[in-house]
Each structure stands twice: as C-alpha cells, then as structure tokens.
Amino acid sequence: MSGANPDAARFRHIVRQLQADKQDNPYDWNEPYDVREIERAGDIVFVDAYTTVTGADDRSSHYDISLREALHNWEVKHGVNKSLETQRKVPNTVKLFLNFLEVQDVSLQSVSRRDVYDFIEYLAQHYAKNTVSGHISRLKVVWELAKDRCDVTGDNPFHGHKMDGTSETKKYELFTPSELQALNKSLDEASKDRKLIFLLGLYTGARLSEICNIKAGNIMQAGDHYYYHIEKGKTKDATRNVPIPPELVADTLALREGLADDDLLFSVDSKTYSRWFSVLKSSLVDDSRKVFHSLRVGFSTALKRCDVHERYAAEILGHKRGETMSYGYYAKENEVHKLASEAAKAFSYIKFAWLTDKREEGR
C-alpha cells in the first residue's frame, strides 16, 4: 500500500464541481474548458478530474483520500465536539494502524478487510478485548465520515469483525483503608495541586481526565455550595455539576485565583498525572488492579453504603440517568444543595471509615 496523492483533496473537489455542472447542463457543461490549453499549462490535476468526469479516463484511483486526511476531516467535523480523551485516542489509533502497516499514510479506499483482520490479530496479542474493540471502533467512525463525504465507496472494512484479546479488561479494586491512609500521607509531600487532584477523585468520584480538564470558569457557586461543572467527558452522561466538599473549597478557590475562565485549573494533564500517580502508588500498593480510577469505584461504593438513592448517585458520578436536572454552568441552588447533601454522606463515610486511622483516633 502507498500513501495517497497530496493533490487528492483538490482532485475530488474539482470532480464534484464538474459533476454538478454536468448535471445542471448535460449538453454543453464542458464548453468553457480548453483541456489542451489546461494541459499545456501543467494543471494535470484538473485534466485528470476532467477526463474522469467525461469518462474518457477514470483517474480517481490515483487520488484516493488518505487515512490521515480522513482523520483530519473527522477532527474538524466531529472531534471538536468530543472529549479531550477521545480527541487524543483517535489520532493515536490511526498512528498505531499505520505503524502496523509500516507506512506513513495509506489510501483509505485500499484498506481491505484482511488488513483489518490482521491488525486485530496483532492487537489481540497485546491488548484486552475491550481495548482492541475500541481501536477498531475509532477507525470505523473515521471511515464512515469519509463515506458520508463521498470520499470512499463500498463497505466499511472496519465493520463486523469478531474481537479477541489477551483477556478481559481488569476489574478495578478498592483501596483498603490502610492503603488510602498511606497514599494520603505520602501525598503531603507532593504539590498542593497534585494532592487536590487526588482528594477530588477520592471525595467526588470524578474521572482523572474530568478533573484535569476543569477550567477556572467551571468553578461555580450556588447559595452556600460550590461545585465544578464538567462540560463533557467519557460519555454523553458525563456532563454534570459536582459538589465540592467544604474542606476542599479553600484550596480549590486558591488554585483558581489569577486564572482566566478558560485556563485549566490544574497545570498537569491526566496522562502525566496518571503516570506519576502510578509510580507513587506502586511504592505503597502492590496490586495492578488498584489505580486512580479505584477512587471512583470507592466513592461509588460509599454512596451505596450510605443508601444514597441511585438517582442522585448517577447525577453525581455522571452515569446514565433521566433528564431530571439542568446542566448549564449556572445550576439552580436547590439542585446543588440536594446533590451536596447526598454527596456529603459519602464524604463523611470515606473520611471517618476509611481515611481515619483508628489507632490514632483511640489515643
């Protein structure tokens, strides 16, 4: 396989334009064009488009859209509306596929089902089934947009494959109280913002990517309660307002001071923090199933143990729910008050049942 012609976009644009002219005026649509003169001028792309539309010489296969070009179109059309995590994952998957094919770029039309099958076989040797499925799904949507744009024809080669993998995705395990206490104490040596990320994960159950993507302007107040607004996240249900525990408000506001509304609250991205936290955690907890996401599992568990109604748990965690509350930047005071009241139950449970050293408490 080879990369697509760099003039491909212009070729397809001219073809669409000439086809429209031909449809509107089928008898003398080509009268304005002197092909020999255009050829002498060296505009081979136009000549190829012209002969393709006339049927004299179909040159379209020489101007197929490339995978990287299709990715760019996806980023412009759909990527801007996706989470930062998705915006990162789709280009990474495209790069992984091209590396597998050992090319810098490839004609999207030339990708066969066998190419995709072989790619899945390769991925299955290294990744869990869900991860393999995610990679193929991302390539599938890039191809589908190209077909919607009439840049490719035929069946989507990324659709309808059986997925295999090394194993199912690992189940995240809860940190034990002693492990949480050790982590919390160890983070006293870290910067205030890194400690705050940990505590927000612990006490609000937000995903790491959601926390690291909080903007200064997302910190809001409704009545006596502060909350942060998650604009978009892993799923469509991730948009929500999350109450900030009173004990974390001062540090959160201090971090916001001096920032513009569009500035990120934290100076570290989720990928960097995840790696840093993994190293820190490994020195204290020897269990690969226990990661930052385990804090979210813990908060969800605390909500359940405190008998918080599933409706409110879903609102706080960003799980699938009914459209019962509004999720603009400016939440209604009674909405935040109720969410804060329910979240406070889990906050207290985690603080006193898990994070408090009972030996210290009895002294």
mmCIF file of C-alpha atoms in Angstrom:
data_model
loop_
_atom_site.group_PDB
_atom_site.id
_atom_site.type_symbol
_atom_site.label_atom_id
_atom_site.label_comp_id
_atom_site.label_asym_id
_atom_site.label_seq_id
_atom_site.Cartn_x
_atom_site.Cartn_y
_atom_site.Cartn_z
ATOM 1 C CA MET A 1 0.000 0.000 0.000
ATOM 2 C CA SER A 2 1.161 3.543 -0.652
ATOM 3 C CA GLY A 3 0.204 6.923 0.635
ATOM 4 C CA ALA A 4 -2.404 8.987 -1.187
ATOM 5 C CA ASN A 5 -1.557 11.714 -3.699
ATOM 6 C CA PRO A 6 -1.147 15.112 -1.965
ATOM 7 C CA ASP A 7 -3.396 16.651 -4.657
ATOM 8 C CA ALA A 8 -6.232 14.279 -3.748
ATOM 9 C CA ALA A 9 -8.420 16.845 -1.995
ATOM 10 C CA ARG A 10 -8.262 19.253 -4.941
ATOM 11 C CA PHE A 11 -8.966 16.468 -7.441
ATOM 12 C CA ARG A 12 -12.103 15.364 -5.589
ATOM 13 C CA HIS A 13 -13.262 18.969 -5.226
ATOM 14 C CA ILE A 14 -12.934 19.568 -8.980
ATOM 15 C CA VAL A 15 -14.687 16.283 -9.780
ATOM 16 C CA ARG A 16 -17.643 17.220 -7.572
ATOM 17 C CA GLN A 17 -17.789 20.675 -9.172
ATOM 18 C CA LEU A 18 -17.677 19.307 -12.730
ATOM 19 C CA GLN A 19 -20.242 16.626 -11.928
ATOM 20 C CA ALA A 20 -22.573 19.315 -10.612
ATOM 21 C CA ASP A 21 -22.038 21.353 -13.806
ATOM 22 C CA LYS A 22 -22.733 18.265 -15.918
ATOM 23 C CA GLN A 23 -25.951 17.538 -14.054
ATOM 24 C CA ASP A 24 -27.182 21.117 -14.367
ATOM 25 C CA ASN A 25 -26.216 21.461 -18.021
ATOM 26 C CA PRO A 26 -25.695 17.987 -19.541
ATOM 27 C CA TYR A 27 -25.209 19.119 -23.141
ATOM 28 C CA ASP A 28 -22.528 21.799 -23.029
ATOM 29 C CA TRP A 29 -21.216 21.724 -19.441
ATOM 30 C CA ASN A 30 -17.629 21.334 -20.701
ATOM 31 C CA GLU A 31 -17.729 24.134 -23.240
ATOM 32 C CA PRO A 32 -15.856 26.646 -21.039
ATOM 33 C CA TYR A 33 -12.839 24.333 -20.705
ATOM 34 C CA ASP A 34 -9.980 24.038 -23.191
ATOM 35 C CA VAL A 35 -8.384 20.839 -21.903
ATOM 36 C CA ARG A 36 -5.379 21.014 -24.220
ATOM 37 C CA GLU A 37 -4.585 24.530 -23.045
ATOM 38 C CA ILE A 38 -5.008 23.487 -19.392
ATOM 39 C CA GLU A 39 -2.701 20.517 -20.005
ATOM 40 C CA ARG A 40 -0.076 22.737 -21.621
ATOM 41 C CA ALA A 41 -0.310 24.971 -18.546
ATOM 42 C CA GLY A 42 0.671 21.957 -16.462
ATOM 43 C CA ASP A 43 -2.508 21.552 -14.421
ATOM 44 C CA ILE A 44 -2.534 17.766 -14.522
ATOM 45 C CA VAL A 45 -4.894 17.515 -11.548
ATOM 46 C CA PHE A 46 -7.625 19.422 -13.406
ATOM 47 C CA VAL A 47 -7.058 17.384 -16.570
ATOM 48 C CA ASP A 48 -7.357 14.129 -14.612
ATOM 49 C CA ALA A 49 -10.550 15.356 -12.941
ATOM 50 C CA TYR A 50 -11.980 16.412 -16.314
ATOM 51 C CA THR A 51 -11.240 13.109 -18.054
ATOM 52 C CA THR A 52 -12.668 11.253 -15.074
ATOM 53 C CA VAL A 53 -15.974 13.124 -15.310
ATOM 54 C CA THR A 54 -16.175 12.719 -19.110
ATOM 55 C CA GLY A 55 -15.474 9.008 -18.731
ATOM 56 C CA ALA A 56 -12.545 9.138 -21.139
ATOM 57 C CA ASP A 57 -10.055 8.074 -18.451
ATOM 58 C CA ASP A 58 -11.097 7.483 -14.858
ATOM 59 C CA ARG A 59 -8.163 8.661 -12.745
ATOM 60 C CA SER A 60 -9.958 8.645 -9.381
ATOM 61 C CA SER A 61 -7.937 5.709 -8.015
ATOM 62 C CA HIS A 62 -4.817 7.895 -8.216
ATOM 63 C CA TYR A 63 -6.412 10.473 -5.921
ATOM 64 C CA ASP A 64 -7.932 8.363 -3.167
ATOM 65 C CA ILE A 65 -8.333 10.044 0.200
ATOM 66 C CA SER A 66 -5.634 9.040 2.656
ATOM 67 C CA LEU A 67 -6.256 7.833 6.182
ATOM 68 C CA ARG A 68 -4.512 10.875 7.660
ATOM 69 C CA GLU A 69 -6.627 13.199 5.532
ATOM 70 C CA ALA A 70 -9.777 11.361 6.626
ATOM 71 C CA LEU A 71 -8.625 11.708 10.238
ATOM 72 C CA HIS A 72 -8.207 15.463 9.752
ATOM 73 C CA ASN A 73 -11.742 15.697 8.363
ATOM 74 C CA TRP A 74 -13.060 13.770 11.380
ATOM 75 C CA GLU A 75 -11.210 16.084 13.785
ATOM 76 C CA VAL A 76 -12.711 19.163 12.125
ATOM 77 C CA LYS A 77 -16.233 17.742 11.799
ATOM 78 C CA HIS A 78 -16.672 15.668 14.953
ATOM 79 C CA GLY A 79 -13.510 15.742 17.056
ATOM 80 C CA VAL A 80 -14.082 19.277 18.321
ATOM 81 C CA ASN A 81 -17.283 18.087 20.000
ATOM 82 C CA LYS A 82 -15.667 15.085 21.659
ATOM 83 C CA SER A 83 -13.872 14.825 24.986
ATOM 84 C CA LEU A 84 -10.155 15.590 25.132
ATOM 85 C CA GLU A 85 -9.575 11.901 25.810
ATOM 86 C CA THR A 86 -11.341 10.932 22.572
ATOM 87 C CA GLN A 87 -9.513 13.691 20.670
ATOM 88 C CA ARG A 88 -6.277 12.070 21.822
ATOM 89 C CA LYS A 89 -7.264 8.438 21.305
ATOM 90 C CA VAL A 90 -8.458 8.627 17.690
ATOM 91 C CA PRO A 91 -5.166 10.025 16.247
ATOM 92 C CA ASN A 92 -3.219 7.540 18.402
ATOM 93 C CA THR A 93 -5.233 4.665 16.936
ATOM 94 C CA VAL A 94 -4.621 5.913 13.388
ATOM 95 C CA LYS A 95 -0.896 6.106 14.132
ATOM 96 C CA LEU A 96 -0.943 2.578 15.563
ATOM 97 C CA PHE A 97 -2.678 1.219 12.455
ATOM 98 C CA LEU A 98 -0.242 2.955 10.097
ATOM 99 C CA ASN A 99 2.708 1.677 12.117
ATOM 100 C CA PHE A 100 1.279 -1.820 11.802
ATOM 101 C CA LEU A 101 1.059 -1.373 8.008
ATOM 102 C CA GLU A 102 4.594 0.097 8.074
ATOM 103 C CA VAL A 103 3.603 3.177 6.051
ATOM 104 C CA GLN A 104 3.426 6.906 6.757
ATOM 105 C CA ASP A 105 -0.050 7.107 5.238
ATOM 106 C CA VAL A 106 -2.351 4.913 3.200
ATOM 107 C CA SER A 107 -5.182 5.250 0.702
ATOM 108 C CA LEU A 108 -8.334 4.714 2.747
ATOM 109 C CA GLN A 109 -10.098 3.091 -0.197
ATOM 110 C CA SER A 110 -7.330 0.496 -0.463
ATOM 111 C CA VAL A 111 -7.681 -0.752 3.127
ATOM 112 C CA SER A 112 -9.134 -4.258 2.941
ATOM 113 C CA ARG A 113 -10.972 -6.401 5.463
ATOM 114 C CA ARG A 114 -7.920 -8.655 5.506
ATOM 115 C CA ASP A 115 -5.749 -5.687 6.540
ATOM 116 C CA VAL A 116 -8.146 -5.024 9.408
ATOM 117 C CA TYR A 117 -8.322 -8.716 10.331
ATOM 118 C CA ASP A 118 -4.533 -8.924 10.523
ATOM 119 C CA PHE A 119 -4.457 -5.733 12.609
ATOM 120 C CA ILE A 120 -6.964 -7.232 15.047
ATOM 121 C CA GLU A 121 -4.876 -10.398 15.293
ATOM 122 C CA TYR A 122 -1.843 -8.250 16.122
ATOM 123 C CA LEU A 123 -3.716 -6.190 18.725
ATOM 124 C CA ALA A 124 -5.165 -9.323 20.346
ATOM 125 C CA GLN A 125 -1.668 -10.479 21.252
ATOM 126 C CA HIS A 126 -1.022 -7.329 23.289
ATOM 127 C CA TYR A 127 -4.313 -5.873 24.496
ATOM 128 C CA ALA A 128 -7.550 -6.833 26.217
ATOM 129 C CA LYS A 129 -10.657 -7.442 24.119
ATOM 130 C CA ASN A 130 -12.275 -4.120 25.052
ATOM 131 C CA THR A 131 -9.131 -2.234 24.059
ATOM 132 C CA VAL A 132 -9.000 -3.996 20.674
ATOM 133 C CA SER A 133 -12.672 -3.186 20.120
ATOM 134 C CA GLY A 134 -12.043 0.471 20.984
ATOM 135 C CA HIS A 135 -9.257 0.789 18.399
ATOM 136 C CA ILE A 136 -11.375 -0.714 15.620
ATOM 137 C CA SER A 137 -14.395 1.382 16.582
ATOM 138 C CA ARG A 138 -12.364 4.583 16.265
ATOM 139 C CA LEU A 139 -11.090 3.637 12.805
ATOM 140 C CA LYS A 140 -14.623 2.689 11.788
ATOM 141 C CA VAL A 141 -16.053 6.150 12.516
ATOM 142 C CA VAL A 142 -13.249 7.847 10.572
ATOM 143 C CA TRP A 143 -14.085 5.662 7.562
ATOM 144 C CA GLU A 144 -17.830 6.286 7.927
ATOM 145 C CA LEU A 145 -17.359 10.049 7.787
ATOM 146 C CA ALA A 146 -15.276 9.642 4.627
ATOM 147 C CA LYS A 147 -18.144 7.687 3.065
ATOM 148 C CA ASP A 148 -20.661 10.328 4.153
ATOM 149 C CA ARG A 149 -18.470 12.858 2.316
ATOM 150 C CA CYS A 150 -18.405 10.584 -0.780
ATOM 151 C CA ASP A 151 -14.623 10.248 -0.434
ATOM 152 C CA VAL A 152 -14.786 6.423 -0.343
ATOM 153 C CA THR A 153 -17.245 3.843 -1.636
ATOM 154 C CA GLY A 154 -18.174 0.289 -0.724
ATOM 155 C CA ASP A 155 -18.444 -1.469 2.616
ATOM 156 C CA ASN A 156 -16.632 -0.277 5.710
ATOM 157 C CA PRO A 157 -13.675 -2.703 6.153
ATOM 158 C CA PHE A 158 -13.590 -1.957 9.888
ATOM 159 C CA HIS A 159 -17.168 -3.124 10.465
ATOM 160 C CA GLY A 160 -18.383 -6.555 11.568
ATOM 161 C CA HIS A 161 -15.236 -8.198 12.899
ATOM 162 C CA LYS A 162 -15.067 -10.636 15.812
ATOM 163 C CA MET A 163 -12.896 -9.204 18.566
ATOM 164 C CA ASP A 164 -10.321 -11.181 20.501
ATOM 165 C CA GLY A 165 -7.839 -10.116 23.152
ATOM 166 C CA THR A 166 -5.394 -11.309 25.772
ATOM 167 C CA SER A 167 -8.032 -11.080 28.494
ATOM 168 C CA GLU A 168 -10.992 -9.021 29.586
ATOM 169 C CA THR A 169 -10.364 -5.563 30.961
ATOM 170 C CA LYS A 170 -9.043 -5.709 34.503
ATOM 171 C CA LYS A 171 -11.558 -5.057 37.220
ATOM 172 C CA TYR A 172 -10.620 -2.087 39.355
ATOM 173 C CA GLU A 173 -10.310 -2.979 43.028
ATOM 174 C CA LEU A 174 -10.944 -0.761 46.034
ATOM 175 C CA PHE A 175 -8.047 0.585 48.031
ATOM 176 C CA THR A 176 -8.114 -0.683 51.601
ATOM 177 C CA PRO A 177 -8.410 1.928 54.390
ATOM 178 C CA SER A 178 -4.746 1.462 55.295
ATOM 179 C CA GLU A 179 -3.710 1.903 51.641
ATOM 180 C CA LEU A 180 -5.765 5.087 51.331
ATOM 181 C CA GLN A 181 -4.218 6.421 54.516
ATOM 182 C CA ALA A 182 -0.713 5.651 53.225
ATOM 183 C CA LEU A 183 -1.428 7.327 49.888
ATOM 184 C CA ASN A 184 -2.944 10.381 51.550
ATOM 185 C CA LYS A 185 0.024 10.762 53.874
ATOM 186 C CA SER A 186 2.509 10.283 51.042
ATOM 187 C CA LEU A 187 0.781 12.994 49.011
ATOM 188 C CA ASP A 188 1.515 15.507 51.756
ATOM 189 C CA GLU A 189 4.976 15.656 50.183
ATOM 190 C CA ALA A 190 3.529 16.456 46.751
ATOM 191 C CA SER A 191 2.467 19.842 45.409
ATOM 192 C CA LYS A 192 -0.880 21.205 46.555
ATOM 193 C CA ASP A 193 -2.472 20.841 43.137
ATOM 194 C CA ARG A 194 -1.466 17.180 42.828
ATOM 195 C CA LYS A 195 -2.780 16.457 46.299
ATOM 196 C CA LEU A 196 -6.026 18.255 45.416
ATOM 197 C CA ILE A 197 -6.491 16.119 42.290
ATOM 198 C CA PHE A 198 -6.243 13.028 44.482
ATOM 199 C CA LEU A 199 -8.736 14.387 47.011
ATOM 200 C CA LEU A 200 -11.226 15.415 44.319
ATOM 201 C CA GLY A 201 -11.030 11.901 42.919
ATOM 202 C CA LEU A 202 -11.459 10.440 46.389
ATOM 203 C CA TYR A 203 -14.292 12.698 47.569
ATOM 204 C CA THR A 204 -16.233 13.379 44.342
ATOM 205 C CA GLY A 205 -15.660 10.222 42.285
ATOM 206 C CA ALA A 206 -14.786 12.150 39.126
ATOM 207 C CA ARG A 207 -12.606 10.556 36.477
ATOM 208 C CA LEU A 208 -8.995 11.720 36.300
ATOM 209 C CA SER A 209 -9.472 13.192 32.811
ATOM 210 C CA GLU A 210 -12.520 15.122 34.024
ATOM 211 C CA ILE A 211 -10.621 16.608 36.956
ATOM 212 C CA CYS A 212 -7.575 17.589 34.909
ATOM 213 C CA ASN A 213 -9.823 19.278 32.334
ATOM 214 C CA ILE A 214 -11.587 21.533 34.850
ATOM 215 C CA LYS A 215 -11.279 25.178 33.809
ATOM 216 C CA ALA A 216 -11.133 28.071 36.245
ATOM 217 C CA GLY A 217 -14.508 29.239 34.965
ATOM 218 C CA ASN A 218 -16.014 25.827 35.722
ATOM 219 C CA ILE A 219 -15.780 26.526 39.476
ATOM 220 C CA MET A 220 -19.182 27.923 40.395
ATOM 221 C CA GLN A 221 -21.239 28.798 43.463
ATOM 222 C CA ALA A 222 -24.925 28.250 44.149
ATOM 223 C CA GLY A 223 -26.091 29.518 47.516
ATOM 224 C CA ASP A 224 -23.741 28.211 50.192
ATOM 225 C CA HIS A 225 -22.357 25.457 47.989
ATOM 226 C CA TYR A 226 -19.502 25.409 45.489
ATOM 227 C CA TYR A 227 -19.436 22.975 42.588
ATOM 228 C CA TYR A 228 -17.484 22.355 39.415
ATOM 229 C CA HIS A 229 -19.177 21.940 36.064
ATOM 230 C CA ILE A 230 -17.966 19.119 33.829
ATOM 231 C CA GLU A 231 -18.634 20.225 30.272
ATOM 232 C CA LYS A 232 -18.036 16.885 28.581
ATOM 233 C CA GLY A 233 -16.385 13.623 29.447
ATOM 234 C CA LYS A 234 -16.132 9.965 28.546
ATOM 235 C CA THR A 235 -19.851 9.604 27.771
ATOM 236 C CA LYS A 236 -22.772 11.893 26.915
ATOM 237 C CA ASP A 237 -23.984 11.493 30.505
ATOM 238 C CA ALA A 238 -20.705 12.821 31.922
ATOM 239 C CA THR A 239 -21.868 16.450 31.683
ATOM 240 C CA ARG A 240 -22.869 17.366 35.228
ATOM 241 C CA ASN A 241 -22.384 19.597 38.246
ATOM 242 C CA VAL A 242 -20.277 18.070 41.008
ATOM 243 C CA PRO A 243 -20.452 19.457 44.572
ATOM 244 C CA ILE A 244 -17.080 20.351 46.067
ATOM 245 C CA PRO A 245 -16.705 19.127 49.669
ATOM 246 C CA PRO A 246 -16.444 22.134 52.044
ATOM 247 C CA GLU A 247 -12.979 21.027 53.190
ATOM 248 C CA LEU A 248 -11.645 21.361 49.626
ATOM 249 C CA VAL A 249 -13.260 24.680 48.711
ATOM 250 C CA ALA A 250 -10.492 26.943 50.050
ATOM 251 C CA ASP A 251 -7.720 25.074 48.188
ATOM 252 C CA THR A 252 -9.805 24.993 45.008
ATOM 253 C CA LEU A 253 -10.508 28.728 45.092
ATOM 254 C CA ALA A 254 -6.864 29.472 45.878
ATOM 255 C CA LEU A 255 -5.839 27.497 42.809
ATOM 256 C CA ARG A 256 -8.369 29.418 40.683
ATOM 257 C CA GLU A 257 -7.082 32.826 41.781
ATOM 258 C CA GLY A 258 -5.464 34.830 38.994
ATOM 259 C CA LEU A 259 -6.622 32.477 36.211
ATOM 260 C CA ALA A 260 -8.789 33.413 33.251
ATOM 261 C CA ASP A 261 -12.050 31.488 32.897
ATOM 262 C CA ASP A 262 -10.695 29.364 30.027
ATOM 263 C CA ASP A 263 -7.462 28.489 31.855
ATOM 264 C CA LEU A 264 -7.171 24.940 33.150
ATOM 265 C CA LEU A 265 -7.337 24.769 36.924
ATOM 266 C CA PHE A 266 -4.518 22.228 37.090
ATOM 267 C CA SER A 267 -1.181 22.562 35.323
ATOM 268 C CA VAL A 268 -0.796 18.794 34.802
ATOM 269 C CA ASP A 269 -2.657 16.738 32.185
ATOM 270 C CA SER A 270 -4.315 13.425 33.005
ATOM 271 C CA LYS A 271 -1.760 11.286 31.170
ATOM 272 C CA THR A 272 1.175 12.822 33.027
ATOM 273 C CA TYR A 273 -0.627 12.640 36.368
ATOM 274 C CA SER A 274 -1.630 9.029 35.781
ATOM 275 C CA ARG A 275 1.975 8.003 35.210
ATOM 276 C CA TRP A 276 3.145 9.973 38.231
ATOM 277 C CA PHE A 277 0.418 8.529 40.462
ATOM 278 C CA SER A 278 1.176 5.012 39.234
ATOM 279 C CA VAL A 279 4.794 5.309 40.350
ATOM 280 C CA LEU A 280 3.737 6.722 43.715
ATOM 281 C CA LYS A 281 1.088 4.042 44.196
ATOM 282 C CA SER A 282 3.439 1.201 43.254
ATOM 283 C CA SER A 283 5.749 2.122 46.097
ATOM 284 C CA LEU A 284 2.876 1.665 48.572
ATOM 285 C CA VAL A 285 0.389 -0.736 46.979
ATOM 286 C CA ASP A 286 1.443 -3.857 45.073
ATOM 287 C CA ASP A 287 -1.721 -4.529 43.076
ATOM 288 C CA SER A 288 -2.120 -3.543 39.400
ATOM 289 C CA ARG A 289 -5.916 -3.571 39.784
ATOM 290 C CA LYS A 290 -5.701 -0.595 42.131
ATOM 291 C CA VAL A 291 -5.245 2.660 40.205
ATOM 292 C CA PHE A 292 -6.546 6.232 40.299
ATOM 293 C CA HIS A 293 -9.865 5.015 38.881
ATOM 294 C CA SER A 294 -10.220 2.911 42.043
ATOM 295 C CA LEU A 295 -11.016 6.171 43.842
ATOM 296 C CA ARG A 296 -14.115 6.497 41.655
ATOM 297 C CA VAL A 297 -15.055 2.909 42.479
ATOM 298 C CA GLY A 298 -14.570 3.734 46.160
ATOM 299 C CA PHE A 299 -16.767 6.829 46.040
ATOM 300 C CA SER A 300 -19.481 4.872 44.237
ATOM 301 C CA THR A 301 -19.238 2.179 46.915
ATOM 302 C CA ALA A 302 -19.511 4.788 49.669
ATOM 303 C CA LEU A 303 -22.652 6.258 48.078
ATOM 304 C CA LYS A 304 -24.200 2.807 48.015
ATOM 305 C CA ARG A 305 -23.236 2.006 51.602
ATOM 306 C CA CYS A 306 -24.765 5.299 52.723
ATOM 307 C CA ASP A 307 -28.042 4.382 50.990
ATOM 308 C CA VAL A 308 -27.875 7.323 48.604
ATOM 309 C CA HIS A 309 -30.668 6.925 46.062
ATOM 310 C CA GLU A 310 -29.445 5.651 42.701
ATOM 311 C CA ARG A 311 -30.860 8.744 41.002
ATOM 312 C CA TYR A 312 -28.568 11.064 42.941
ATOM 313 C CA ALA A 313 -25.604 8.698 42.693
ATOM 314 C CA ALA A 314 -25.994 8.749 38.908
ATOM 315 C CA GLU A 315 -26.221 12.572 38.918
ATOM 316 C CA ILE A 316 -23.004 12.911 40.926
ATOM 317 C CA LEU A 317 -20.995 10.233 39.114
ATOM 318 C CA GLY A 318 -22.207 11.004 35.591
ATOM 319 C CA HIS A 319 -23.817 7.637 34.924
ATOM 320 C CA LYS A 320 -26.804 7.154 32.633
ATOM 321 C CA ARG A 321 -29.811 8.905 34.092
ATOM 322 C CA GLY A 322 -33.135 10.550 33.338
ATOM 323 C CA GLU A 323 -33.130 14.180 32.299
ATOM 324 C CA THR A 324 -34.179 15.447 35.727
ATOM 325 C CA MET A 325 -31.721 18.281 36.279
ATOM 326 C CA SER A 326 -30.238 21.005 34.104
ATOM 327 C CA TYR A 327 -26.511 21.065 33.419
ATOM 328 C CA GLY A 328 -25.639 24.586 32.384
ATOM 329 C CA TYR A 329 -22.763 26.395 34.030
ATOM 330 C CA TYR A 330 -25.192 28.108 36.353
ATOM 331 C CA ALA A 331 -27.044 25.431 38.303
ATOM 332 C CA LYS A 332 -30.127 26.045 40.388
ATOM 333 C CA GLU A 333 -29.388 26.485 44.070
ATOM 334 C CA ASN A 334 -31.794 23.746 45.170
ATOM 335 C CA GLU A 335 -30.256 21.274 42.709
ATOM 336 C CA VAL A 336 -26.734 21.780 44.025
ATOM 337 C CA HIS A 337 -27.969 21.786 47.621
ATOM 338 C CA LYS A 338 -29.586 18.364 47.188
ATOM 339 C CA LEU A 339 -26.585 16.879 45.386
ATOM 340 C CA ALA A 340 -24.229 18.309 48.012
ATOM 341 C CA SER A 341 -26.374 16.872 50.796
ATOM 342 C CA GLU A 342 -26.246 13.383 49.280
ATOM 343 C CA ALA A 343 -22.551 13.575 48.366
ATOM 344 C CA ALA A 344 -21.733 14.682 51.925
ATOM 345 C CA LYS A 345 -22.867 11.281 53.185
ATOM 346 C CA ALA A 346 -20.218 9.517 51.107
ATOM 347 C CA PHE A 347 -17.648 12.183 52.004
ATOM 348 C CA SER A 348 -18.163 11.569 55.733
ATOM 349 C CA TYR A 349 -18.118 7.802 55.276
ATOM 350 C CA ILE A 350 -14.813 7.867 53.384
ATOM 351 C CA LYS A 351 -13.219 10.319 55.801
ATOM 352 C CA PHE A 352 -14.150 8.553 59.012
ATOM 353 C CA ALA A 353 -14.498 4.907 57.948
ATOM 354 C CA TRP A 354 -11.557 4.702 55.559
ATOM 355 C CA LEU A 355 -9.241 7.671 55.900
ATOM 356 C CA THR A 356 -9.113 7.941 59.692
ATOM 357 C CA ASP A 357 -6.522 5.772 61.404
ATOM 358 C CA LYS A 358 -8.476 4.048 64.175
ATOM 359 C CA ARG A 359 -5.316 3.649 66.215
ATOM 360 C CA GLU A 360 -4.761 7.385 66.174
ATOM 361 C CA GLU A 361 -8.437 8.006 66.902
ATOM 362 C CA GLY A 362 -8.329 5.952 70.094
ATOM 363 C CA ARG A 363 -5.356 7.725 71.613
#
